[in-house]
Short mmCIF file of the C-alpha atoms (twelve columns), coordinates in Angstrom:
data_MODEL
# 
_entry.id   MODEL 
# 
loop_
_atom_site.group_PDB 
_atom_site.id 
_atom_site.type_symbol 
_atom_site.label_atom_id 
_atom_site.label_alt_id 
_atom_site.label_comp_id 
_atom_site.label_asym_id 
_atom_site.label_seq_id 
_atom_site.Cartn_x 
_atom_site.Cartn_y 
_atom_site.Cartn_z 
_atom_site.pdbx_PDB_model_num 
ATOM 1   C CA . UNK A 1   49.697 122.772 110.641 1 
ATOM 2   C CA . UNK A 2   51.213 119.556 110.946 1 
ATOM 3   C CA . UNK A 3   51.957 119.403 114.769 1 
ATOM 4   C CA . UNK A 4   53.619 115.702 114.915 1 
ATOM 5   C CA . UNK A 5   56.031 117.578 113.184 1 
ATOM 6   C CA . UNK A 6   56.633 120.525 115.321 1 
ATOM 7   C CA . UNK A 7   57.105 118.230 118.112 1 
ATOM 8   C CA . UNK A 8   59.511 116.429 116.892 1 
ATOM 9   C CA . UNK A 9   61.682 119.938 116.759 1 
ATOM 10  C CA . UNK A 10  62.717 121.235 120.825 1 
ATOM 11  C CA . UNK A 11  65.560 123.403 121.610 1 
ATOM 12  C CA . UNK A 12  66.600 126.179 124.108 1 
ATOM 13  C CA . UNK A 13  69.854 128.180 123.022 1 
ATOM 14  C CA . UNK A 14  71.859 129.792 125.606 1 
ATOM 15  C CA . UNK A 15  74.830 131.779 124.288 1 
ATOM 16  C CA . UNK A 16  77.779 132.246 126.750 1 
ATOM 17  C CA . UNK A 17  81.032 134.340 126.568 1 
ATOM 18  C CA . UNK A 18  83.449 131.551 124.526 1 
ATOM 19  C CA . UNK A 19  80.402 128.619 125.032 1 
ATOM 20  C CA . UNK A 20  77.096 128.384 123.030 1 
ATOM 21  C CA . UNK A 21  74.258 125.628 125.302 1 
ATOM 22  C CA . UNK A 22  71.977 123.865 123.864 1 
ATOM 23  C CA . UNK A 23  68.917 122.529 125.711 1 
ATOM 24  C CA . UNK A 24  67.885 120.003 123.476 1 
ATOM 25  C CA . UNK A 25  64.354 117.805 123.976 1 
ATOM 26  C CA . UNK A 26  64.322 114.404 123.530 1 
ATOM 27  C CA . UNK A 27  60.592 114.150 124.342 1 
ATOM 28  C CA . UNK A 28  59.388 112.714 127.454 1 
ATOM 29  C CA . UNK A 29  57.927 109.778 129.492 1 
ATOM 30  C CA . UNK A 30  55.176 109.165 130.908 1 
ATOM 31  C CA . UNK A 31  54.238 106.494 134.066 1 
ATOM 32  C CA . UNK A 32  50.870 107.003 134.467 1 
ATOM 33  C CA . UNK A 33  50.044 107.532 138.029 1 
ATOM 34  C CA . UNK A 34  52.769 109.140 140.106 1 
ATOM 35  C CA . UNK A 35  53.230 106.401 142.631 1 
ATOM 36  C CA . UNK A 36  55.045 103.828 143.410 1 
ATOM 37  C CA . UNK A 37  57.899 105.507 141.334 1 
ATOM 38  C CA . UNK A 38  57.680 108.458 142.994 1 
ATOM 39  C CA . UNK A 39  56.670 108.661 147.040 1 
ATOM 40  C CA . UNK A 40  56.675 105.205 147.439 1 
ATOM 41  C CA . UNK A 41  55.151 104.634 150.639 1 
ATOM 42  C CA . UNK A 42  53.791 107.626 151.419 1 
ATOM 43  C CA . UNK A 43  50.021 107.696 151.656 1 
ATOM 44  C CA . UNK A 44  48.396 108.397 148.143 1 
ATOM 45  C CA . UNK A 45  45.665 111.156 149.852 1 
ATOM 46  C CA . UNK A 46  48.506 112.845 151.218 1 
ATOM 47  C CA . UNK A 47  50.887 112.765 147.887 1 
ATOM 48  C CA . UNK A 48  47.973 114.037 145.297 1 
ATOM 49  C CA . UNK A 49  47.239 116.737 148.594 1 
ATOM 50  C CA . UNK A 50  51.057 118.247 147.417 1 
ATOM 51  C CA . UNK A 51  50.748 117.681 143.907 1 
ATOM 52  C CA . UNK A 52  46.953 119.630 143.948 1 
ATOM 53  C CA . UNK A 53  49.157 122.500 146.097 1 
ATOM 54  C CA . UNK A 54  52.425 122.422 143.603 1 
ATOM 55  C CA . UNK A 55  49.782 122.451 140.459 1 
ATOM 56  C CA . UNK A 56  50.727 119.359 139.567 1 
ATOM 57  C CA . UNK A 57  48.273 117.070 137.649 1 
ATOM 58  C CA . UNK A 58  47.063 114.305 140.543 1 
ATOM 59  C CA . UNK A 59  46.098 111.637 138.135 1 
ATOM 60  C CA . UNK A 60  49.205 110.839 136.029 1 
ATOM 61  C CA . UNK A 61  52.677 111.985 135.765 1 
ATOM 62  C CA . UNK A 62  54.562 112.851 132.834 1 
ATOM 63  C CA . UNK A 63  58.273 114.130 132.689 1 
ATOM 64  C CA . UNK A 64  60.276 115.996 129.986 1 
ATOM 65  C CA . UNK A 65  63.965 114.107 128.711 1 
ATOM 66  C CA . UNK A 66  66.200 117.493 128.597 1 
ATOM 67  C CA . UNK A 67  69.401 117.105 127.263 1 
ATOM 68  C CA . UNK A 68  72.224 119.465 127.314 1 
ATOM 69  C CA . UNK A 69  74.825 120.423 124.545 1 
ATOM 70  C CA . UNK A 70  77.721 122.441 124.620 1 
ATOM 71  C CA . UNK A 71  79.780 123.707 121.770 1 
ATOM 72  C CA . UNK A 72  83.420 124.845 122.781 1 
ATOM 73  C CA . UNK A 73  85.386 126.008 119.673 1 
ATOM 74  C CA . UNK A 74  85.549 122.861 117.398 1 
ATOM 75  C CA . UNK A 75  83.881 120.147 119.816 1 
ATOM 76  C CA . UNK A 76  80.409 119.456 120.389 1 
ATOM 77  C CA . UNK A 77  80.031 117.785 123.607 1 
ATOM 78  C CA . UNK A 78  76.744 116.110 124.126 1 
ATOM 79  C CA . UNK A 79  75.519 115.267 127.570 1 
ATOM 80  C CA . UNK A 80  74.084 111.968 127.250 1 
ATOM 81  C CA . UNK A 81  71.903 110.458 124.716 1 
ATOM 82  C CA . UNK A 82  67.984 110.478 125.353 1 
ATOM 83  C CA . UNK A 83  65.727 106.850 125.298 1 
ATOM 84  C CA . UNK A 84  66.818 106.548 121.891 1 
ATOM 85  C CA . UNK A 85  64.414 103.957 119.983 1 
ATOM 86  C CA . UNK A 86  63.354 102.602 122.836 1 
ATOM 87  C CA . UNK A 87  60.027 104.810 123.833 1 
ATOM 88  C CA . UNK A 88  59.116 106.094 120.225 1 
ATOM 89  C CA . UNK A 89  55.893 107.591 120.825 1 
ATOM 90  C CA . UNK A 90  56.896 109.849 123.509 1 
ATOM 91  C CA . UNK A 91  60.720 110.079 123.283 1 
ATOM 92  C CA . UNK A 92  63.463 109.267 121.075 1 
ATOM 93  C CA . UNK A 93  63.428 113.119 119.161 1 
ATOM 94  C CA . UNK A 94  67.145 113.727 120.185 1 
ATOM 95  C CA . UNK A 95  67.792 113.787 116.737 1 
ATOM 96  C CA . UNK A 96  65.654 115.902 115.485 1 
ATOM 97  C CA . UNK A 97  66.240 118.185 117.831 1 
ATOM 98  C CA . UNK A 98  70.200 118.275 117.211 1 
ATOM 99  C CA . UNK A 99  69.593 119.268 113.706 1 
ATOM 100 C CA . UNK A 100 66.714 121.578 114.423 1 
ATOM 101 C CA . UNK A 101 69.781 123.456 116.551 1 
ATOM 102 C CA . UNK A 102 71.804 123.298 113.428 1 
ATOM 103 C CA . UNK A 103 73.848 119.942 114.719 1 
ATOM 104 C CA . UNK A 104 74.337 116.345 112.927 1 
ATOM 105 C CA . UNK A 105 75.067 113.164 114.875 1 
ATOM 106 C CA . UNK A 106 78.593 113.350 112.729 1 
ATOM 107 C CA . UNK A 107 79.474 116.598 114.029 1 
ATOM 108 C CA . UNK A 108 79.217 115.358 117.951 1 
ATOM 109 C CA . UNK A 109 82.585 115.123 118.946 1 
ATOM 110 C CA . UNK A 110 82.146 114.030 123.030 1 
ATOM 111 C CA . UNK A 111 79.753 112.512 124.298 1 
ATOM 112 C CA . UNK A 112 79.613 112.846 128.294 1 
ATOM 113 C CA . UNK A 113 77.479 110.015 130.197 1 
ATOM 114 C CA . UNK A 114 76.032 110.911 133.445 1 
ATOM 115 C CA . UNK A 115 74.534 107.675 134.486 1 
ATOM 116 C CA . UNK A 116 73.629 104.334 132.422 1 
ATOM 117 C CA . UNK A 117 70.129 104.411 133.022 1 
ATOM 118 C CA . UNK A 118 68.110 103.689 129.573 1 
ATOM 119 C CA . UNK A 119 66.787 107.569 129.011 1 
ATOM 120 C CA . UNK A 120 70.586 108.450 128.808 1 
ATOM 121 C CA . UNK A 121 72.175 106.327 126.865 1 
ATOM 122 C CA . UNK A 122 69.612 104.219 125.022 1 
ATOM 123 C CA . UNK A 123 70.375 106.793 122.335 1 
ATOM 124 C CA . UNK A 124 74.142 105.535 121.848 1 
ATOM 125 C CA . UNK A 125 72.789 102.919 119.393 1 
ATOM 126 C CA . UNK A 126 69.925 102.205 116.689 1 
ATOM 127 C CA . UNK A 127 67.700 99.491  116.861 1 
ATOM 128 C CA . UNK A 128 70.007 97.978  114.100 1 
ATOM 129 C CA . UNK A 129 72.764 98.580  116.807 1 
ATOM 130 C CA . UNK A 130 74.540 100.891 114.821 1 
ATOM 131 C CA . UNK A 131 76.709 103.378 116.689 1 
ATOM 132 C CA . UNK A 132 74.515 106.863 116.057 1 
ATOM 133 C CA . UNK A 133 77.240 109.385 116.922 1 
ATOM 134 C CA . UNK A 134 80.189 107.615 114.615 1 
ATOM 135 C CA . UNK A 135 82.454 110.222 115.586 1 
ATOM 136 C CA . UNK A 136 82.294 110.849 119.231 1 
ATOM 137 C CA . UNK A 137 84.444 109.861 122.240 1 
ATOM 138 C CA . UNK A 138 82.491 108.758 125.588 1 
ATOM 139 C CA . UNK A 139 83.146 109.862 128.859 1 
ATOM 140 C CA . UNK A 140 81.736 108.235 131.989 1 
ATOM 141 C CA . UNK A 141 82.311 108.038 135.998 1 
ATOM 142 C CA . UNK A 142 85.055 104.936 136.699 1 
ATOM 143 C CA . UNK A 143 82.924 104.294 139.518 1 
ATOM 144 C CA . UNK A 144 79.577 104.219 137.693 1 
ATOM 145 C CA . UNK A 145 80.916 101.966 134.863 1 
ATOM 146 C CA . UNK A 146 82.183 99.525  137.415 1 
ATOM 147 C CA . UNK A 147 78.867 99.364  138.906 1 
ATOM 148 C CA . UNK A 148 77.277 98.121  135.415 1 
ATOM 149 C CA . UNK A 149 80.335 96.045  134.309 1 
ATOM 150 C CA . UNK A 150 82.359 94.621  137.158 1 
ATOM 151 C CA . UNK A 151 80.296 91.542  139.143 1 
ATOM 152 C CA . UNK A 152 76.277 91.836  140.044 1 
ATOM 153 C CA . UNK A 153 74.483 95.112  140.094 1 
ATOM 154 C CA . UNK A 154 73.269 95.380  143.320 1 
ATOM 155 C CA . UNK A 155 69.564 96.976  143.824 1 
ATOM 156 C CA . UNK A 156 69.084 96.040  147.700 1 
ATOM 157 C CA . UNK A 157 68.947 99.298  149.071 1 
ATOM 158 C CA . UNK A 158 66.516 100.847 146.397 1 
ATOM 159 C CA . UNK A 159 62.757 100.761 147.494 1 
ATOM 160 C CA . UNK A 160 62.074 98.671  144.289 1 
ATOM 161 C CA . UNK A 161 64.975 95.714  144.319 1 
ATOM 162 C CA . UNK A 162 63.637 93.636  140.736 1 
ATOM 163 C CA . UNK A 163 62.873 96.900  138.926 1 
ATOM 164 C CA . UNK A 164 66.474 97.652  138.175 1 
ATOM 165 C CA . UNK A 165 67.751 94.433  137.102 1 
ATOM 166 C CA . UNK A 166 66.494 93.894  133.763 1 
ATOM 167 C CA . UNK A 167 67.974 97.054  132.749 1 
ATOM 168 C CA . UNK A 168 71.688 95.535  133.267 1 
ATOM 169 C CA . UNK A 169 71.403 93.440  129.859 1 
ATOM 170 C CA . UNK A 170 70.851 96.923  127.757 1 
ATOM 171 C CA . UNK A 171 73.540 98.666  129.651 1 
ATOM 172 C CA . UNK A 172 75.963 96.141  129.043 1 
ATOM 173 C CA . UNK A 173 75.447 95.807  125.361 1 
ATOM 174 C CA . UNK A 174 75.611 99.711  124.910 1 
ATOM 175 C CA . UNK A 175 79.213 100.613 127.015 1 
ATOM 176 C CA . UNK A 176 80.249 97.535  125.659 1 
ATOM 177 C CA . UNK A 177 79.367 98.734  121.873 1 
ATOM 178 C CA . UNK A 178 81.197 101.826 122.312 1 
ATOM 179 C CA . UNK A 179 84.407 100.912 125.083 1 
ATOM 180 C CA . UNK A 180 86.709 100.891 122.423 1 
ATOM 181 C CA . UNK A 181 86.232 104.292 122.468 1 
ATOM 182 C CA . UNK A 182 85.097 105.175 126.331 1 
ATOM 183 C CA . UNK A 183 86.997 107.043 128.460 1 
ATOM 184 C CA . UNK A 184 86.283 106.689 132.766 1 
ATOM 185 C CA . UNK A 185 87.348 109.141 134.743 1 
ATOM 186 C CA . UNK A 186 87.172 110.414 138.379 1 
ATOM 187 C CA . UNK A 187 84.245 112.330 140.278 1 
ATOM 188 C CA . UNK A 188 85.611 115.633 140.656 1 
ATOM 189 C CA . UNK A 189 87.490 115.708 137.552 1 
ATOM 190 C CA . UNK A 190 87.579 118.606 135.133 1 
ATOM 191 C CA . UNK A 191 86.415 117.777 131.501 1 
ATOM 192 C CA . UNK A 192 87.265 119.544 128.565 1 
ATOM 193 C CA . UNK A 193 88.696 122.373 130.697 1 
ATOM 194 C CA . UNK A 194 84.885 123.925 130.887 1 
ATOM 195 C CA . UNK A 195 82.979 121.171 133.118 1 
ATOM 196 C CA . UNK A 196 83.291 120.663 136.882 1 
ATOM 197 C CA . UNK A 197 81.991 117.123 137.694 1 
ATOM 198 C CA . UNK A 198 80.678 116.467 141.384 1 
ATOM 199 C CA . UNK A 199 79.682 113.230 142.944 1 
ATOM 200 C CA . UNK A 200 76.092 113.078 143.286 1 
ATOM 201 C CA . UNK A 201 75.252 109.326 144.399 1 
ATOM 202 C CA . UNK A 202 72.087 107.540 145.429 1 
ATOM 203 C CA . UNK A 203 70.020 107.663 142.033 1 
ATOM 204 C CA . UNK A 204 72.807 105.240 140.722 1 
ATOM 205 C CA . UNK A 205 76.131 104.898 142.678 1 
ATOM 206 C CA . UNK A 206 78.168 107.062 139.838 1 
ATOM 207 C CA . UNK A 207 75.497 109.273 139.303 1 
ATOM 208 C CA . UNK A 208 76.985 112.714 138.644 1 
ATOM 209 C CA . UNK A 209 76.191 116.713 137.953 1 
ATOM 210 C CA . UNK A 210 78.337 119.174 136.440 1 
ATOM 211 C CA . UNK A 211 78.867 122.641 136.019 1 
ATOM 212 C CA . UNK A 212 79.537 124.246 132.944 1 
ATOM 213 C CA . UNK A 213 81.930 127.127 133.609 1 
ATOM 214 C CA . UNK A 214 82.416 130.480 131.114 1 
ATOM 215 C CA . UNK A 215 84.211 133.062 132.839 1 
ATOM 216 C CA . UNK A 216 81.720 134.496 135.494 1 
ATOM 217 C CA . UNK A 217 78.258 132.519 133.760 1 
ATOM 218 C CA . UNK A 218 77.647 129.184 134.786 1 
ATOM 219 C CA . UNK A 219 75.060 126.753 135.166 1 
ATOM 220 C CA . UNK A 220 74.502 123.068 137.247 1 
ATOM 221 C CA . UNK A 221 72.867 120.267 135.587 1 
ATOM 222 C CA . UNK A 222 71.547 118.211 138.991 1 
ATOM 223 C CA . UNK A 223 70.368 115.986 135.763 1 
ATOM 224 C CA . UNK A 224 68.641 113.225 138.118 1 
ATOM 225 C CA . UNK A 225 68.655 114.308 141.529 1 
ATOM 226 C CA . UNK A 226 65.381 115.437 140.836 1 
ATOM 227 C CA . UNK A 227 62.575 114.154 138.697 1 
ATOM 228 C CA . UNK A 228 59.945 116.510 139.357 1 
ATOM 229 C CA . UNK A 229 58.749 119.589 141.460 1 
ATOM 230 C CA . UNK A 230 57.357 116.837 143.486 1 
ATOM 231 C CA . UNK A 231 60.893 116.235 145.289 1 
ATOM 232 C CA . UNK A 232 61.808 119.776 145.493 1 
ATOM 233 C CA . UNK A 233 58.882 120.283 148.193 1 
ATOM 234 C CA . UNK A 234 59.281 116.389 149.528 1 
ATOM 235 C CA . UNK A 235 62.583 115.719 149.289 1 
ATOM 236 C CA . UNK A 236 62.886 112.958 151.320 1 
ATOM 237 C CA . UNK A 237 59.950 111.171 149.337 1 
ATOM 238 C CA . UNK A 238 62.187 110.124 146.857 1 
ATOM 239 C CA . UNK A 239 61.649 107.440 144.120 1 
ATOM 240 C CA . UNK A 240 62.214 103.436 143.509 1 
ATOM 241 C CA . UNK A 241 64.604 105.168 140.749 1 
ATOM 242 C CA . UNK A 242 66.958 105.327 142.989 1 
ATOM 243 C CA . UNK A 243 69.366 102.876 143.952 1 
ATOM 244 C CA . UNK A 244 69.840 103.239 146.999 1 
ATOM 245 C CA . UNK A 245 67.151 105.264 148.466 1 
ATOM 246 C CA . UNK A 246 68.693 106.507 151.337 1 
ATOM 247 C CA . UNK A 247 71.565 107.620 149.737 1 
ATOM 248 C CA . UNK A 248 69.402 109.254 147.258 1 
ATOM 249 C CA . UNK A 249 67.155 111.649 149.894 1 
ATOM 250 C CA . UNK A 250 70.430 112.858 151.540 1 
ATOM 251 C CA . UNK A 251 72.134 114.029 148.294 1 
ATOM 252 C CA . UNK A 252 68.635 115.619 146.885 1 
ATOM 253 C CA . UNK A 253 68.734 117.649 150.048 1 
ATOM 254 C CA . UNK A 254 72.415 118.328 149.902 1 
ATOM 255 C CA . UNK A 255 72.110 119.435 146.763 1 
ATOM 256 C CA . UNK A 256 68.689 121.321 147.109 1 
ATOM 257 C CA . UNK A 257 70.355 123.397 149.901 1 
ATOM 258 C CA . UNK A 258 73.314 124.388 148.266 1 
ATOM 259 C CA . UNK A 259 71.947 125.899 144.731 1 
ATOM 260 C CA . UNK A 260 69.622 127.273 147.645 1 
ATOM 261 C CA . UNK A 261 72.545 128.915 149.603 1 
ATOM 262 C CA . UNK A 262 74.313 129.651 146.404 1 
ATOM 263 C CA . UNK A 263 71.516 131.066 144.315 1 
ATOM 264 C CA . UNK A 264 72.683 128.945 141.673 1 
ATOM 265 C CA . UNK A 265 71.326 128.267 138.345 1 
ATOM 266 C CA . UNK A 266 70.220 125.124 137.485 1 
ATOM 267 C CA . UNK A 267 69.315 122.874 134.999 1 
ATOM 268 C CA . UNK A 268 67.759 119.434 135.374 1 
ATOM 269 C CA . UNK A 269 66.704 116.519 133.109 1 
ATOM 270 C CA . UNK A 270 63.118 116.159 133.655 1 
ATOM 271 C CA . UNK A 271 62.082 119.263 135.459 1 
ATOM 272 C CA . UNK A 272 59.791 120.542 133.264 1 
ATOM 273 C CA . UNK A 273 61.285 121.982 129.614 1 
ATOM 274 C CA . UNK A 274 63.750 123.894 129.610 1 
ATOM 275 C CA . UNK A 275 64.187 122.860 133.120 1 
ATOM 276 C CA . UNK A 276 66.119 126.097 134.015 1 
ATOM 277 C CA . UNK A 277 66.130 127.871 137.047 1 
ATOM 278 C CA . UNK A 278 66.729 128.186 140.598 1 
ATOM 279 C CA . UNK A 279 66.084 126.954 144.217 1 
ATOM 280 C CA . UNK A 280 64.192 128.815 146.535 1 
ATOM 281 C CA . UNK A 281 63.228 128.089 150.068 1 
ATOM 282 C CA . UNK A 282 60.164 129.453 152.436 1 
ATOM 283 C CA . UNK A 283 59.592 128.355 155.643 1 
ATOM 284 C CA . UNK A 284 61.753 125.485 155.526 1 
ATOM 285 C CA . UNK A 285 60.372 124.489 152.432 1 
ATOM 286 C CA . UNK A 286 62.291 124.420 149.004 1 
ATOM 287 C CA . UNK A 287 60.635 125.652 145.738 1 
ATOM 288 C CA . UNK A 288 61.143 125.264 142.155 1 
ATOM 289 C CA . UNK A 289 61.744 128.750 140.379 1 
ATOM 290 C CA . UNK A 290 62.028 128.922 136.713 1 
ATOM 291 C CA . UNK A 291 63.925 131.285 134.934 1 
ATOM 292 C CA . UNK A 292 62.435 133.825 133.518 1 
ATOM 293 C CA . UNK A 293 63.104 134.258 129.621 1 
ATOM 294 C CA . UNK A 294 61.404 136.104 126.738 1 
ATOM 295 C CA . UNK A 295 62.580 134.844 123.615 1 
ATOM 296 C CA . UNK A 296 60.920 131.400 122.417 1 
ATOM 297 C CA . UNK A 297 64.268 129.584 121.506 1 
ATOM 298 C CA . UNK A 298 67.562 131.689 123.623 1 
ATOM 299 C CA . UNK A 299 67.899 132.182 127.083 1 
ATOM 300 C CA . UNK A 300 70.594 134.975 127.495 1 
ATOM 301 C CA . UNK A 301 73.086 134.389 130.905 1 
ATOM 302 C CA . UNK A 302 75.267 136.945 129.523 1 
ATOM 303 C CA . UNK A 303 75.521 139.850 132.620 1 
ATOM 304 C CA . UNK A 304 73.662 143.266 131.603 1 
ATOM 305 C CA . UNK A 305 75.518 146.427 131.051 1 
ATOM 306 C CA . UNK A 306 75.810 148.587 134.204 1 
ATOM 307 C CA . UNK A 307 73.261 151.304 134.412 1 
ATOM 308 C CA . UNK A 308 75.380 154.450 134.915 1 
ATOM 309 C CA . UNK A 309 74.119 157.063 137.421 1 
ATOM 310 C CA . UNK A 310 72.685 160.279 135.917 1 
# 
C-alpha cells in the first residue's frame, strides 16, 4: 500500500437538511516543542504536567489544518484555503482532498476568509502565483483586511512582537492578487443566507467564527480560538499566535463558556481531525469532547426519528 498516497486524501462528510459539509484536511504543522508558541511563560514542568494529564505528547506538538466546505444548491463555499505550497511536507493537501470529496478548484464558487494568517490563505495562490480557485469570489472581515492593508500592522500587544511581521509581505501580495474580486463585509453579517459570522478578536483583530445554519442542525467553527486541547483546560495560557494576547484569553473563555452553556457543536481548525465536537466543563474546568461517529468518512447531524411508545 502506498501510504504517501492515502495521506494525501482527508475528508469528513456531513450531510444536512438543504446543506452537504465537508471537513476537508489540508495536512498539518508541526512546531516541535509546544512552547513558546503555546504557554508562553508558563513554567515548562508545569505545561508538559497538563499535557501528560490531557494525553498529549510532552515532547513536540503537532496540529491538524481542518478546513470546512459547504455546498448550498449551486455554490461551493470554501472556508479558507490551507498553507498552500508553503509547508509541502506536512500541509498543502487541500487539493487533494477537494477532489477526493468529489470537488475541483473550478467548481469553488466562494471562498470565505476567516483571518489572513498564512495556513488560511497561503492556498489562494501557486508558487507560480497563479490564482488556484479561478472562479471564486472572496469574502473577508472589513476590519481584518484593514488591519493587513491600511498603515503598519501592529504586533505590540502579542507575547511575540517580531514574529508576526514578516508575515505582512505574503498577506499583502495574496488579498492584493485576488481584490479585484474580494468582497469585506461586517462582523455579524449573514453570508450566503446560511452563515452567521461573530466577532471573535484577539488571535488577529478580524478574526472571526461562524455558524452554519440548516433548519434546526447547526454547527460553530471557533476556527482559531483554539489550537489545541491544551487551551481548552488552560485557557488563559494562550499563544504568541495571538495578536493581542489579552484580547485573545478573554474571547477563548467567552467562547469556551458559551458552546459550554449552549451545548453547542463545534468545529475547530486544528483541534485534532475532524475537530468536531463539544465543550464540556468539570469542576471549573473545560474539556474537549469529540463527537462520536461510526462511519469512516460521514458524520450524520440529521435528528433521529422519535421512538414511539409501545
Amino acid at each position: 500500500m502506498d501510504h504517501k498516497l492515502k495521506r494525501e486524501h482527508g475528508f469528513i462528510h456531513i450531510p444536512c437538511h438543504e446543506l452537504d459539509i465537508f471537513i476537508l484536511s489540508d495536512g498539518y504543522f508541526g512546531v516541535g516543542y509546544h512552547q513558546p508558541i503555546l504557554a508562553p511563560g508558563i513554567p515548562q514542568d508545569i505545561v508538559k504536567g497538563e499535557l501528560r494529564n490531557l494525553y498529549l505528547p510532552d515532547s513536540y506538538y503537532e496540529a491538524p489544518i481542518n478546513v470546512m466546505l459547504i455546498k448550498k444548491d449551486d455554490r461551493i463555499i470554501l472556508i479558507d484555503t490551507g498553507e498552500g505550497f508553503y509547508d509541502e511536507e506536512n500541509a498543502g493537501q487541500l487539493l487533494h482532498s477537494l477532489n477526493a470529496a468529489g470537488f475541483t478548484p473550478e467548481s469553488v464558487t466562494d471562498i470565505l476568509l476567516t483571518h489572513a494568517h498564512r495556513d488560511h490563505i497561503g492556498g489562494i495562490l501557486s508558487q507560480n502565483d497563479d490564482i488556484v480557485f479561478p472562479n471564486a469570489r472572496y469574502y473577508i472581515s472589513r476590519k481584518e483586511f484593514e488591519f493587513w492593508m491600511t498603515g503598519e500592522p501592529d504586533f505590540q500587544k502579542s507575547k511575540n512582537p517580531e514574529g508576526g511581521k514578516p508575515g505582512i509581505p505574503i498577506v499583502r501580495k495574496i488579498l492584493s492578487a485576488v481584490n479585484s474580486r474580494l468582497t469585506t463585509f461586517e462582523m455579524g453579517d449573514v453570508l450566503f443566507s446560511c452563515i452567521q459570522t461573530q466577532a471573535a478578536p484577539g488571535h488577529t483583530p478580524g478574526h472571526i467564527i461562524y455558524t452554519v445554519n440548516d433548519g434546526d442542525l447547526s454547527i460553530t467553527n471557533i476556527v482559531d480560538v483554539l489550537h489545541s486541547p491544551l487551551l481548552i483546560a488552560r485557557p488563559d495560557w494562550g499563544t504568541q499566535w495571538d495578536i493581542d494576547f489579552e484580547k485573545g484569553v478573554e474571547t477563548r473563555r467567552k467562547v469556551l463558556e458559551n458552546c459550554y452553556q449552549n451545548r453547542t457543536l463545534i468545529c475547530s481548525a486544528h483541534l485534532p481531525w475532524p475537530g468536531i465536537g463539544y465543550i464540556n466543563k468539570v469542576n471549573d474546568e473545560f474539556h474537549w469532547i469529540p463527537k462520536v461517529y461510526n462511519h469512516p468518512f460521514v458524520i450524520n447531524l440529521k435528528t433521529e426519528p422519535a421512538i414511539k411508545a409501545v
